[in-house]
Every structure is written in structure tokens, then in C-alpha cells.
Coordinates of C-alpha atoms in Angstrom, one line a residue:
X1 CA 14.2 1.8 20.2
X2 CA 17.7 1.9 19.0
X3 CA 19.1 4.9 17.2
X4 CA 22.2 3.0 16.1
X5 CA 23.6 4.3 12.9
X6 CA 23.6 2.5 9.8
X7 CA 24.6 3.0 6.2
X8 CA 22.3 3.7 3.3
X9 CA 24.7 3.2 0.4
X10 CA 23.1 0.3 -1.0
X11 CA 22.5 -1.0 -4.6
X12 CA 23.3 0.3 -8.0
X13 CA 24.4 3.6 -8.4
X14 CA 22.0 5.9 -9.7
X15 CA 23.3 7.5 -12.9
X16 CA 22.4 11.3 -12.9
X17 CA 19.8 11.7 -10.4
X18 CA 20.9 15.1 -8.4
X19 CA 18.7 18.0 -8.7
X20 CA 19.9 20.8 -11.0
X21 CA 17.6 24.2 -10.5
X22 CA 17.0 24.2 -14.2
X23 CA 15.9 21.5 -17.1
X24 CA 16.8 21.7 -20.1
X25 CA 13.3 22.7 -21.1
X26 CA 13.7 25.7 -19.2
X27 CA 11.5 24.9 -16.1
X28 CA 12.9 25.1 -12.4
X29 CA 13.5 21.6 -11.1
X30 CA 14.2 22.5 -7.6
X31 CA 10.7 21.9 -7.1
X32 CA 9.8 18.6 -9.3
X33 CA 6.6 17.2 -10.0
X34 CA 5.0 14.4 -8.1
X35 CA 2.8 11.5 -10.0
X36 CA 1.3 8.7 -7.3
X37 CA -0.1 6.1 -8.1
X38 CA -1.5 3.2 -5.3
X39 CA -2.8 0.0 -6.1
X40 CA -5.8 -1.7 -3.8
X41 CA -5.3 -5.0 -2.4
X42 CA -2.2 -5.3 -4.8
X43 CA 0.2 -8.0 -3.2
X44 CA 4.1 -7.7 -3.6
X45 CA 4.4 -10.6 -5.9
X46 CA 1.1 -9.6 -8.2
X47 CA 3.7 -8.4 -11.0
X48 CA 5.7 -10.2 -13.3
X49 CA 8.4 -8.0 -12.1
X50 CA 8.4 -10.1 -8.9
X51 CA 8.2 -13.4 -10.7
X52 CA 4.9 -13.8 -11.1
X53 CA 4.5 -16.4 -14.0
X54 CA 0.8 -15.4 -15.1
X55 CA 0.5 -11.7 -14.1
X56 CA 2.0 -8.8 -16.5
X57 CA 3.5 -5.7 -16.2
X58 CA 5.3 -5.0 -18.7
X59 CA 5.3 -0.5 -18.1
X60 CA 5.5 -1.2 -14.6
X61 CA 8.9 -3.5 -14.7
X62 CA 10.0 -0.7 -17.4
X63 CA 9.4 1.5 -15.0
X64 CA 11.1 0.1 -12.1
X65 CA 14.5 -0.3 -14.2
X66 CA 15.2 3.2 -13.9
X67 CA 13.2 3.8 -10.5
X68 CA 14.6 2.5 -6.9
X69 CA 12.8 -0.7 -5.7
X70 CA 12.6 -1.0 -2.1
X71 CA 12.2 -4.7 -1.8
X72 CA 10.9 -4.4 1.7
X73 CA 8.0 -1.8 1.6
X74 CA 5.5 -2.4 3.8
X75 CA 2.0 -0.4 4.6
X76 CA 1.2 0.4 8.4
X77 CA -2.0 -1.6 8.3
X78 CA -3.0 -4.6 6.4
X79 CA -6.5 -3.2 5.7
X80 CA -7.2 -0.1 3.8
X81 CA -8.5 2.6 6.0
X82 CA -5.8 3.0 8.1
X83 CA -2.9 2.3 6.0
X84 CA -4.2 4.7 3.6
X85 CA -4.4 7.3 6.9
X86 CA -1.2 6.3 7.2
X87 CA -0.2 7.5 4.1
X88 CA -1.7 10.6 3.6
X89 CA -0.9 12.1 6.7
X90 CA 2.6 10.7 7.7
X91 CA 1.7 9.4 10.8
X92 CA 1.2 6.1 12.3
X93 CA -2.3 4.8 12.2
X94 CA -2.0 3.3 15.7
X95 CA -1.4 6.8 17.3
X96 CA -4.8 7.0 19.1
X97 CA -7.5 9.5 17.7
X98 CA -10.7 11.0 19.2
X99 CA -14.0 9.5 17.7
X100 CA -12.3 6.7 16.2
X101 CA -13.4 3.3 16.1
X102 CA -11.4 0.3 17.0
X103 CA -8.7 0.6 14.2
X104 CA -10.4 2.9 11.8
X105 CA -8.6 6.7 11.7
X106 CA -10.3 9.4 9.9
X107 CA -8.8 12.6 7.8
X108 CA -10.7 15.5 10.2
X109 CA -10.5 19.2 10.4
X110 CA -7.0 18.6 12.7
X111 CA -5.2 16.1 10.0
X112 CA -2.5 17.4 8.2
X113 CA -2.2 15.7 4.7
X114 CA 0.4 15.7 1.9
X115 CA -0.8 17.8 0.0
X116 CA -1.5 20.8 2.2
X117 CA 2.2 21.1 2.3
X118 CA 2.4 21.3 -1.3
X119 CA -0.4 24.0 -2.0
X120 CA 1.2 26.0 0.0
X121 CA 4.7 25.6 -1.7
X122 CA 2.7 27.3 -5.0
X123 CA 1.7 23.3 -6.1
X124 CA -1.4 22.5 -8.4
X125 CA -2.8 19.4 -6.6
X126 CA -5.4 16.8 -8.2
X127 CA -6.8 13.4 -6.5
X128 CA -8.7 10.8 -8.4
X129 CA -10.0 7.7 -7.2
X130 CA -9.9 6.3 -3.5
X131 CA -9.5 8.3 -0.5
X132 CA -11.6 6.1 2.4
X133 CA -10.3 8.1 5.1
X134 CA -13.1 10.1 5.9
X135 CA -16.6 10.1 7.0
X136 CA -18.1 12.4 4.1
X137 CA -17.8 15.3 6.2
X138 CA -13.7 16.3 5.2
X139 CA -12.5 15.3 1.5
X140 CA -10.0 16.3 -0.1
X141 CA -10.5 19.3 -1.3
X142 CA -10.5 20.3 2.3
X143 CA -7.0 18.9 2.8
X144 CA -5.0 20.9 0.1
X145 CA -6.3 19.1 -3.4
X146 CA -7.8 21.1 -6.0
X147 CA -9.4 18.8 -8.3
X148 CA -10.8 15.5 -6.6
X149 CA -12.7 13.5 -8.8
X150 CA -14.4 10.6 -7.4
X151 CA -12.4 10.4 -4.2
X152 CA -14.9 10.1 -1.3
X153 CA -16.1 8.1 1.4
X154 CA -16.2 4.9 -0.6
X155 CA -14.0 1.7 -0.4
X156 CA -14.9 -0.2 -3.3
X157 CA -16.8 0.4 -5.9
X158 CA -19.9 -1.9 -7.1
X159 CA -19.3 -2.2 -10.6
X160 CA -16.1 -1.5 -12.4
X161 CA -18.2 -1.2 -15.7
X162 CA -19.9 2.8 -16.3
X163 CA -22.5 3.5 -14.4
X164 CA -20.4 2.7 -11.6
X165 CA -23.3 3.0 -8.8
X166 CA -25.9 1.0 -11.4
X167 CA -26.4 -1.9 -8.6
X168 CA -27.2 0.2 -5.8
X169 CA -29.2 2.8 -4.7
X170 CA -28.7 3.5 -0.5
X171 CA -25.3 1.8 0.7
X172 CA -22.7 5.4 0.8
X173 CA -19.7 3.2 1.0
X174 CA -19.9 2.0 -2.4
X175 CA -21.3 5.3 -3.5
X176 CA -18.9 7.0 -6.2
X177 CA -19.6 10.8 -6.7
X178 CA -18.0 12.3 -9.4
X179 CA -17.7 9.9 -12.4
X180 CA -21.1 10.7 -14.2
X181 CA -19.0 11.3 -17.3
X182 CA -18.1 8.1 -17.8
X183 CA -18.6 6.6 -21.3
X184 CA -21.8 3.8 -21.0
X185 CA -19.9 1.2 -19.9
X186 CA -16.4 2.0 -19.6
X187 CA -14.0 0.6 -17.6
X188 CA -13.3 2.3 -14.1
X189 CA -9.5 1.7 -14.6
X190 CA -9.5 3.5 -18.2
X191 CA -11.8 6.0 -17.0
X192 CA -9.4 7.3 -14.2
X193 CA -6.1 6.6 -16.5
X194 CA -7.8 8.9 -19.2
X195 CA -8.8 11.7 -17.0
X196 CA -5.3 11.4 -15.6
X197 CA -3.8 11.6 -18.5
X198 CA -5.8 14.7 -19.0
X199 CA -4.8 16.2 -16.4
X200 CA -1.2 15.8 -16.5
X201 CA -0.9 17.0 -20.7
X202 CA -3.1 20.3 -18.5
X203 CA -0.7 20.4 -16.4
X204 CA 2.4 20.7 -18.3
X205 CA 1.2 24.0 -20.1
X206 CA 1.6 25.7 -16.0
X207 CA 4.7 27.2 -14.8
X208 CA 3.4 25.5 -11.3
X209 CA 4.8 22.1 -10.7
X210 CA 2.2 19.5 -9.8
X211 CA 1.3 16.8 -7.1
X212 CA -1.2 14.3 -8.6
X213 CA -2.5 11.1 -7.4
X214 CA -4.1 8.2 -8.6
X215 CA -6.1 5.6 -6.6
X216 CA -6.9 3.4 -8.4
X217 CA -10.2 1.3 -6.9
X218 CA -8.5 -1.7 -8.9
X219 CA -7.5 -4.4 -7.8
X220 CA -10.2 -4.5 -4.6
X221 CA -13.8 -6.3 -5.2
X222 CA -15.5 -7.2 -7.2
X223 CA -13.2 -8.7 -9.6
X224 CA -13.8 -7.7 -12.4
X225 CA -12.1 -7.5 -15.6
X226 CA -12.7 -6.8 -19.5
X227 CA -13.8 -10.0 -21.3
X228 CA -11.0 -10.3 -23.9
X229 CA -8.4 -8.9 -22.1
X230 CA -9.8 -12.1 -19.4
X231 CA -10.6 -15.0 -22.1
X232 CA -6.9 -14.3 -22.9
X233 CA -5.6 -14.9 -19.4
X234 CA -7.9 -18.3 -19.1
X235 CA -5.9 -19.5 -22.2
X236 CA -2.8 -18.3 -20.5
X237 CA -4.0 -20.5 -17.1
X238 CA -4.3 -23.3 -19.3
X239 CA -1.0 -23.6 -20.8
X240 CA 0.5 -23.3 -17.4
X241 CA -1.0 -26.4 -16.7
X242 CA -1.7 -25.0 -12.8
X243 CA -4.7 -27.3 -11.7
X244 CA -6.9 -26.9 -9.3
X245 CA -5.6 -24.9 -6.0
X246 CA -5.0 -27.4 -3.1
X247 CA -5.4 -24.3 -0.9
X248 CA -3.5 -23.9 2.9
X249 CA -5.0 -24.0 6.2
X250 CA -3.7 -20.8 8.0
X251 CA -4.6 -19.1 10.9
X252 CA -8.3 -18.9 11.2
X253 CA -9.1 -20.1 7.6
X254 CA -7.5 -21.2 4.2
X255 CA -5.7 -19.3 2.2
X256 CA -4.6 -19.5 -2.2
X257 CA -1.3 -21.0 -3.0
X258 CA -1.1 -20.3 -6.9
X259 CA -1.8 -17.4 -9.0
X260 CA -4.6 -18.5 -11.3
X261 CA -7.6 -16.1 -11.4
X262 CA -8.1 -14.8 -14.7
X263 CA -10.1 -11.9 -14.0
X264 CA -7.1 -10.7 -11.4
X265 CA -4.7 -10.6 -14.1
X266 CA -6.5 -9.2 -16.3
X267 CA -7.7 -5.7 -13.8
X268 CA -4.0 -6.4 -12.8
X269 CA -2.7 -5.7 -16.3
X270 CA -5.5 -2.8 -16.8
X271 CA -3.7 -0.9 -14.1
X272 CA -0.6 -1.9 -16.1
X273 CA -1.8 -0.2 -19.5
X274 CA -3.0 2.8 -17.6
X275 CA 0.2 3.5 -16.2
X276 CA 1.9 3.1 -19.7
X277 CA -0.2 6.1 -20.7
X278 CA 0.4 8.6 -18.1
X279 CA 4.3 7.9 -18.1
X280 CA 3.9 8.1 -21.7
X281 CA 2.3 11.2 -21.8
X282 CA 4.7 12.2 -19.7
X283 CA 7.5 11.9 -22.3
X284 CA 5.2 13.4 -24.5
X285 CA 5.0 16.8 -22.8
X286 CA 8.6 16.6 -22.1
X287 CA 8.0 16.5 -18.1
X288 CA 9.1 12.6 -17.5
X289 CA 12.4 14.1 -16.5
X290 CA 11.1 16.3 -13.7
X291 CA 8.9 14.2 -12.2
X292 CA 9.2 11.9 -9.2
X293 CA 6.8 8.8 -9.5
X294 CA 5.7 7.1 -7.2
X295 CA 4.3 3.6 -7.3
X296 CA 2.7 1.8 -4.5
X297 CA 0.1 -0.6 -2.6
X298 CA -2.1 -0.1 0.5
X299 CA -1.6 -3.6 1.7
X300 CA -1.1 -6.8 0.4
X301 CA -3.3 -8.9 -1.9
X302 CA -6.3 -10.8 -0.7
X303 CA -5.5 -14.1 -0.4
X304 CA -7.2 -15.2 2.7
X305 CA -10.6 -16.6 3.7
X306 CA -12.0 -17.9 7.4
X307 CA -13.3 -21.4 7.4
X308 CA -16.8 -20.3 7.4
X309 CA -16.9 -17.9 4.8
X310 CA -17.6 -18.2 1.1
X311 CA -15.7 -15.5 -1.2
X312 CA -13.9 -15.6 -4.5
X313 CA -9.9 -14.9 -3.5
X314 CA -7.6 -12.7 -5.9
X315 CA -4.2 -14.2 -6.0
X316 CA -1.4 -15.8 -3.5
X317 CA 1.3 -13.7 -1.9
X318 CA 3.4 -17.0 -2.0
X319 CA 6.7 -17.4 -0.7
X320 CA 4.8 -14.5 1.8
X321 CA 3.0 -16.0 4.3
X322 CA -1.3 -15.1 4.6
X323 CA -2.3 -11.8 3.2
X324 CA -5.0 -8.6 3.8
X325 CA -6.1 -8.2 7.3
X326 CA -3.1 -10.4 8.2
X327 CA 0.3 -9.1 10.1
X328 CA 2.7 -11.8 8.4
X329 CA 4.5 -10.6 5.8
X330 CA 1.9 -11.3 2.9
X331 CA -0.5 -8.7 4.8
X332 CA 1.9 -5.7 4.9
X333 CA 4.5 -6.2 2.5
X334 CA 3.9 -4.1 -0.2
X335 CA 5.4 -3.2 -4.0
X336 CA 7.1 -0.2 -3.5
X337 CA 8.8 2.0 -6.0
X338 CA 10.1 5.8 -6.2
X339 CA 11.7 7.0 -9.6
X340 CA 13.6 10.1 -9.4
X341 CA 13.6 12.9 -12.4
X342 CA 16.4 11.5 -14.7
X343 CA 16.7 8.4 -12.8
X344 CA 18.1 5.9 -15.6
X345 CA 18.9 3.2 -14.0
X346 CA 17.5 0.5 -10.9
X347 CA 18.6 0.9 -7.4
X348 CA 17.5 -2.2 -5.2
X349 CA 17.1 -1.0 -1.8
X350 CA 16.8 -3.3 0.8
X351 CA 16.4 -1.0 4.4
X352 CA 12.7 -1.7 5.5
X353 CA 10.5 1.4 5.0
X354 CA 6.9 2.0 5.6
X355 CA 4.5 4.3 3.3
X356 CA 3.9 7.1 6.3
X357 CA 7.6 7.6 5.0
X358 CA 6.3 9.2 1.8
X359 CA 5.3 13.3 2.8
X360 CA 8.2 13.5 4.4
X361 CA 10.5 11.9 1.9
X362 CA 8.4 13.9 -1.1
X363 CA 8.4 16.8 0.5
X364 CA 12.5 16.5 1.5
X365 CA 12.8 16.3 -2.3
X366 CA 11.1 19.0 -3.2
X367 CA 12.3 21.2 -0.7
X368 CA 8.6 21.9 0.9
X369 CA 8.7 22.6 4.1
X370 CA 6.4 20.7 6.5
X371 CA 4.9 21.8 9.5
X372 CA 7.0 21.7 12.7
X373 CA 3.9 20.7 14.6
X374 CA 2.6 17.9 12.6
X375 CA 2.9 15.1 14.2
X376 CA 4.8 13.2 11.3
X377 CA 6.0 9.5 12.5
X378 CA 7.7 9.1 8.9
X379 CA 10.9 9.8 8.0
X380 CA 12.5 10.9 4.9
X381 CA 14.2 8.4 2.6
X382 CA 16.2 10.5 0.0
X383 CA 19.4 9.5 1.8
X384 CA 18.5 6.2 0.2
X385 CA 16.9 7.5 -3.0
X386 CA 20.2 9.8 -3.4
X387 CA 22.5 7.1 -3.0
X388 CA 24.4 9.5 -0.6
X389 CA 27.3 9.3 2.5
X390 CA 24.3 10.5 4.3
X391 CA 22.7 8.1 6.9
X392 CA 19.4 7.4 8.6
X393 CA 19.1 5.7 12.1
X394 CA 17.4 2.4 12.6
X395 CA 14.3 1.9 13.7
X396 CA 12.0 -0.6 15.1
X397 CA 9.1 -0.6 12.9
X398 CA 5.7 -1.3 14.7
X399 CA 2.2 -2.6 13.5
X400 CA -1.0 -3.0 15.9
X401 CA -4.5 -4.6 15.3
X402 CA -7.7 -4.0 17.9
X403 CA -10.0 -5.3 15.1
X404 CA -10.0 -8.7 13.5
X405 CA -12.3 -10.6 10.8
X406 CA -11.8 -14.2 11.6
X407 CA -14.8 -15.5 9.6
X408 CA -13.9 -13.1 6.2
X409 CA -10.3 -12.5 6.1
X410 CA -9.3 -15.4 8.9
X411 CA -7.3 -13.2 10.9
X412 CA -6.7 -12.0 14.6
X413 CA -5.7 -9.0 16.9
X414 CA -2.0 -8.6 17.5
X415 CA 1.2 -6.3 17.8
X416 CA 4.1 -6.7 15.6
X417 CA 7.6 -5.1 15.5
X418 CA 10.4 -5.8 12.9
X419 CA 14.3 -5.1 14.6
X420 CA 16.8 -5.8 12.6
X421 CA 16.4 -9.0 10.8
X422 CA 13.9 -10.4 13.4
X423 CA 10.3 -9.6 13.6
X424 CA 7.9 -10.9 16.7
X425 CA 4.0 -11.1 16.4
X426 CA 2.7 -10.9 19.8
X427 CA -1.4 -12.8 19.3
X428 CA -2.1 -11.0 22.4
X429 CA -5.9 -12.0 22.9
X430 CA -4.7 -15.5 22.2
X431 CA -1.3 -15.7 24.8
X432 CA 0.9 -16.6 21.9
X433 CA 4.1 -15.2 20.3
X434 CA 5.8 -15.9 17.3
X435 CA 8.9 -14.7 16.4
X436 CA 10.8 -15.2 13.1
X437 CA 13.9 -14.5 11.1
X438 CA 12.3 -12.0 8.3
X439 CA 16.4 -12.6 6.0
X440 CA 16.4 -16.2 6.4
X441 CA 13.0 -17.1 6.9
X442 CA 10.0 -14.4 4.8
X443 CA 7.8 -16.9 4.7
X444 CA 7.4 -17.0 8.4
X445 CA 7.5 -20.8 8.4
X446 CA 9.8 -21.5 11.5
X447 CA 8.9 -20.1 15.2
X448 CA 11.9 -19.2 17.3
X449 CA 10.5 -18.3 20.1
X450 CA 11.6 -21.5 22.2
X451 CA 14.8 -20.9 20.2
X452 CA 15.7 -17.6 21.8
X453 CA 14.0 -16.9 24.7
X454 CA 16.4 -13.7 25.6
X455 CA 15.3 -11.7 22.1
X456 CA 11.9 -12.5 22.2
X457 CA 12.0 -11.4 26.3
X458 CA 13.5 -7.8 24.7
X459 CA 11.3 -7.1 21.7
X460 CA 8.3 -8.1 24.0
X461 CA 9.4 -5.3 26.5
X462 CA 9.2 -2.8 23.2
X463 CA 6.3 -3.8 22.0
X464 CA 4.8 -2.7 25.6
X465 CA 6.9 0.2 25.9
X466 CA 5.7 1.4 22.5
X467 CA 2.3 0.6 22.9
X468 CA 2.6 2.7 26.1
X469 CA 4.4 5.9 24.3
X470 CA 2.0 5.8 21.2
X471 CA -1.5 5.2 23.2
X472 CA -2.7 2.4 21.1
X473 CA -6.0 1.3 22.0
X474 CA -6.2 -2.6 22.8
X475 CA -8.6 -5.0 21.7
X476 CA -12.2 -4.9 23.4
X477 CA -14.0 -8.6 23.3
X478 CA -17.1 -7.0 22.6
X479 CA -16.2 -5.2 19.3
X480 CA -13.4 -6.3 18.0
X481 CA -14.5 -8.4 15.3
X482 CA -15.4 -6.2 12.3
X483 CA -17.9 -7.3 10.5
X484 CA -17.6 -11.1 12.0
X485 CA -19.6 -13.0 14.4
X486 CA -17.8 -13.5 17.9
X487 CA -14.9 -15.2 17.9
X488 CA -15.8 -17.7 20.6
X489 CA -17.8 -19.2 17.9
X490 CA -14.1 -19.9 15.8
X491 CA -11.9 -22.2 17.0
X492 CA -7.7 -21.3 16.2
X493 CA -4.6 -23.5 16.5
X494 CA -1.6 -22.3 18.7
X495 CA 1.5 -23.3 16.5
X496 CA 3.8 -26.2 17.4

């Protein structure tokens, strides 16, 4: 891996955005608030702020003009468990872990989690939503969060109308505890922006600073939307004049090439509205100013399907190639923003970074300190968010998949790493490579692997090297399809 220097200074500067120890309302800033909020299954162009012609976002894009926008964020996994493991702990999912199964890593009693740092610093900590990283057994509340509400072992939920268990009875991963004061029928998107808003006006009356996050279970099956907020998106569709979707073969399946689901917009713009209220009622208490929010995805959107499987698809990550479960960009490229307190104006930053970068980049801010022995694989990013003379080394930035869903998602088993401006797939169950230009070429559209035979020779050797150094497990024949049939019974396409 090289550990060649390079310079951060990048994008608009950031008017007013260093740290004083003391706000104007009399609080000490030296240790902000944090506000999180992560989007499932929410794709890097499912906001108008990208360009997208039918979604809307109007308090996210608001947002983003005074945040930085890093316009290559990407997840460590393009699936939720481990990215989300990723996340919360600061370390790569890939790292190997005792008990686990194929590419699934659990929170247990020896993870260390963002928030334990921040408990400790003298933070009030509060979870609601998603978590997914654990078997039942450690939640949060055993990893530093005070108040978790509704963050367990489930993925998805089965209805995103109250009662949000009221089509099923036995199945634990759709099982959410904690919610039962829900209003008959409310939406689970409202539900968990009103209780965060709760919290946070709670919040604001303490001389402790906070750390809350919001997961939402939107945008993830089933989709599901409010009926007039959807009727008004169908009109919307209509008036684009978009047509039917010609779909595009890829990989093992097809995959959507226009935005044009009107339920997807509308759980998309539900999110929207929710965040409105908490950065509103952030104003409102007077804390939007010493607060650091945080805005993100756990993978891209799901845009894919396998040739032999039947399922309603969300949205297109168009001009990314494929999407959830997949290793091209649409897969792991994620929207990824970080305001500062007093931040008032947009800094595009264009350095790749991954979301295990967030505890240690949060924490860094907030002057928490972090365990020593943690094994952290992030690194901090306020060199970047400061807009400083400071500077972070390159890195090769790796991704690895021992599980594959070629019949749900269409995808397969492989290593990735991004150096530089080139990134190389390496479809090792398959004895193909790809190899693309990531600044010339996102969409992934042009192999170069006959091209440059010397690069790919070099990033093949650090793919093996780092596989070697981090222990990752490889793909086993016999159960490495999750949830699929076997793959001998799919038949895939080495590219020209």
C-alpha cells in the first residue's frame, strides 16, 4: 500500500467552521453534538441533489449547501450487515471474526462501537431504528447507547404502516421491538422522525452533549409509501413522459435504467420531510450551531435482479454501474455528507473515503479519545472537513465478497481495490478481472485489463497481499450463495 502524501485542500472554503470552546449560547463546544442519520438501500443518485429528475430532497440539498459533500463515499460492503458493522465499529468488515458466517460480522461482547467512546467522554447516547449487527444476544444498549428504540436484530421491517409486525407472527428478522406506541397506522418513517425530534428538544435542556442516530428502515423492502404523497409522484412519472423501462442485462441478471417507481420517491421524500424536522428543531433549541450532522447510506440502492427471480426494483443508480450486493460502483458508492457546527457554506470533496472512517473522524472532532487497542481500520477525515495544511496519506481502499445472490440480487464473489484513479475487480471464482478508470470511466463501461497488463499485474499482487495481512475468508462452493440455489445452475458472461 502506498503511504505517499497527498493534499487535502480541496473545494470551497469553509466559512467559520473552527471550533471555539464557547457558543454564544453559553454551552462548551469543544465537545459538539453528533445527529446521524443512515438511509437503507439509498443509492448515490436517489436525490434531486444528485440530479435525480423525479426524486426530491429539497432539506437534504439545503442541507448539503452548508455541509461537505464527499462525492466519492463509499460503504465497505454492498449489503447491509456488514457495512453497517463497518460503520459502527470502525473496522473493516472483511477482517476475519470468530463465529461468523461467510460475510456476515456480528457486534459481540469484544466489539468496540462508536458510541462507547462517547459515553465515556460524559455523552448522552440514543439509537432508533436499524442496528442488524447482532444476533439478539448484544444490542445496543450493551455497546454504549442509552435509549435504543426499536433497534434490534431485524433487517427490514414487514410493514411500514403501525402495527409494524401485524403480518407476522414467528420470523425474528422482521420482528421490531420497541415501537408499540405507534399511532394505528402511522408511518414508520414519521414515527422514528417524531421520536427523534423528541428526543433531541430533551436533549437540548442537558448540559451533556449528545450522540444520536437515526436508522431509518426506509428506503429497504417493502416499498411502501403514503398514498397521496405516491398518487402525486405517478402524476409526476407521467409528465416526464419516461415509458416503460427497457431494462439492462448485467452480470447475472437485469438491472433498472430509469428512476420511475412512485412509491420509492415517495418513502424517498418521507425521509426527506423527516430530516427537515430534526434540523429544524434543531434551530429551534438553538443547538444547529453545535452540532455535527451526519448524513449517509449503507450501500447503494437496489437496482438489480438475477434472471430467475421475480422482485419489484427501487430505482437506477445510473451513470453507476449495477447496484446492492454488487462491487461496481452502483453497489458501494454511497451519498455521503458531514456538516460541521457553523458550517455555512458547501465544500465538495472529492478524496475517496469509506464509512468505517466515521468514529474515528467523529471522535477526532470531538476530542474523544478512542481506545489505543481497538482495532480501528478508519481514519479520520477532519483534515478534509477542516479545510486545513494538514494531510492524510493515500490509501488503497479494499472490498471483499465470500457470499453472492446470483438468482436475487445477480451478483458474484470477488475482491476489489480502488488506487488512485484505477480500481480492479478480481471475479475470482470465475478467473476474470476487470479493471477500470473510476475519473474517466464511473460507469465501469470500458475493461482495461488487456490495455495495461503491468497495473493490473501490481494491484493483483495487493489484492493478495492484503487479503493475506487482513485474513479474509474466501469463497466456499458449498455456501457461498446466500439465500440462492447453486450457482452451477446460473450461467454468467465473461466480458469482451
Amino acid at each position: 500500500m502506498t503511504n505517499k502524501l497527498i493534499n487535502t485542500a480541496v473545494g470551497t472554503i469553509i466559512a467559520g467552521t473552527a471550533f471555539s470552546t464557547t457558543s454564544v449560547y453559553g454551552k462548551d463546544t469543544s465537545h459538539p453534538n453528533i445527529l446521524i442519520l443512515i438511509v437503507d438501500d439509498w443509492g448515490a443518485y436517489d436525490l434531486s441533489l444528485t440530479g435525480s429528475k423525479l426524486y426530491e430532497t429539497k432539506n437534504i440539498d439545503l442541507l448539503a449547501q452548508e455541509s461537505a459533500v464527499f462525492t466519492q463515499g463509499y460503504a465497505a460492503y454492498p449489503r447491509s450487515v456488514p457495512s453497517r458493522y463497518s460503520l459502527i465499529t470502525g473496522r473493516h468488515c472483511a477482517r476475519s471474526q470468530v463465529g461468523a458466517k461467510t460475510d456476515d460480522r456480528k457486534v459481540n461482547a469484544d466489539s468496540y462501537c462508536m458510541a462507547m467512546p462517547f459515553k465515556q467522554a460524559g455523552y448522552q447516547t440514543f439509537i432508533i431504528g436499524k442496528w442488524h449487527v447482532s444476533d439478539g444476544d448484544t444490542m445496543p444498549e450493551d455497546k454504549g447507547f442509552d435509549i435504543n428504540i426499536g433497534a434490534g436484530k431485524a433487517g427490514s421491517t414487514n410493514s411500514h404502516f403501525a402495527p409494524f409486525n401485524k403480518r407476522i407472527s414467528s420470523n425474528p428478522d422482521k420482528q421490531i421491538h420497541g415501537m408499540d406506541d405507534a399511532l394505528p397506522g402511522e408511518y414508520l418513517t414519521d414515527y422514528m422522525s417524531r421520536k427523534t425530534v423528541e428526543y433531541l428538544k430533551k436533549a437540548s435542556t442537558s448540559d451533556k452533549p449528545f450522540l444520536a442516530v437515526c436508522s431509518f428502515y426506509a428506503v429497504h423492502t417493502p416499498i411502501e409509501a403514503k398514498e397521496e404523497m405516491t398518487e402525486r409522484y405517478r402524476s409526476k412519472i407521467k409528465r416526464l413522459e419516461l415509458g416503460l423501462d427497457p431494462m439492462k442485462e448485467e452480470e447475472a441478471g437485469v438491472a433498472k435504467t430509469q428512476q420511475d417507481n412512485p412509491k420509492y420517491a415517495a418513502m424517498i421524500e418521507s425521509v426527506d420531510e423527516g430530516v427537515g424536522k430534526m434540523l429544524q428543531v434543531l434551530k429551534e433549541t438553538e443547538e444547529y450551531d453545535n452540532t455535527i450532522i451526519v448524513l449517509v447510506s449503507d450501500h447503494g440502492g437496489l437496482s438489480n435482479c438475477g434472471q430467475k427471480h421475480k422482485r419489484e426494483l427501487a430505482t437506477s443508480n445510473l451513470p453507476l454501474k449495477a447496484g446492492k450486493g454488487h462491487l461496481y460502483e452502483g453497489g458501494i458508492r454511497i451519498p455521503y455528507i458531514i456538516r460541521l457546527p457553523k458550517q455555512k457554506r458547501r465544500l465538495n470533496i472529492e478524496t475517496p473515503v469509506v464509512n468505517y472512517d466515521l468514529l474515528p473522524t467523529l471522535a477526532d472532532l470531538c476530542n474523544v479519545p478512542v481506545n489505543p487497542n481497538a482495532e480501528i481500520d478508519g481514519i479520520s477525515l477532519k483534515p478534509l472537513l477542516m479545510n486545513t495544511n494538514e494531510h492524510i496519506h493515500e490509501r488503497d481502499l479494499f472490498w471483499h465478497k465470500a457470499s453472492q445472490r446470483p438468482s436475487s440480487t445477480g451478483d458474484y464473489v470477488a475482491t476489489a481495490i480502488r488506487s488512485g484513479r484505477y480500481k480492479l475487480i478480481d471475479f475470482y471464482m470465475q478467473n476474470r478481472i476487470e479493471l477500470y478508470d473510476i475519473q474517466k470511466d464511473p460507469g465501469e463501461t470500458c475493461n482495461l485489463v488487456s490495455q495495461k497488463p503491468a497495473l493490473t499485474k501490481e494491484l493483483m499482487l495487493k489484492i493478495k497481499e492484503w487479503r493475506k495481512q487482513t485474513g479474509v475468508t474466501m469463497a466456499n462452493p458449498q455456501n457461498m450463495n446466500h439465500g440462492d440455489n447453486k450457482s452451477k445452475h446460473y450461467i454468467w458472461k465473461i466480458p469482451d
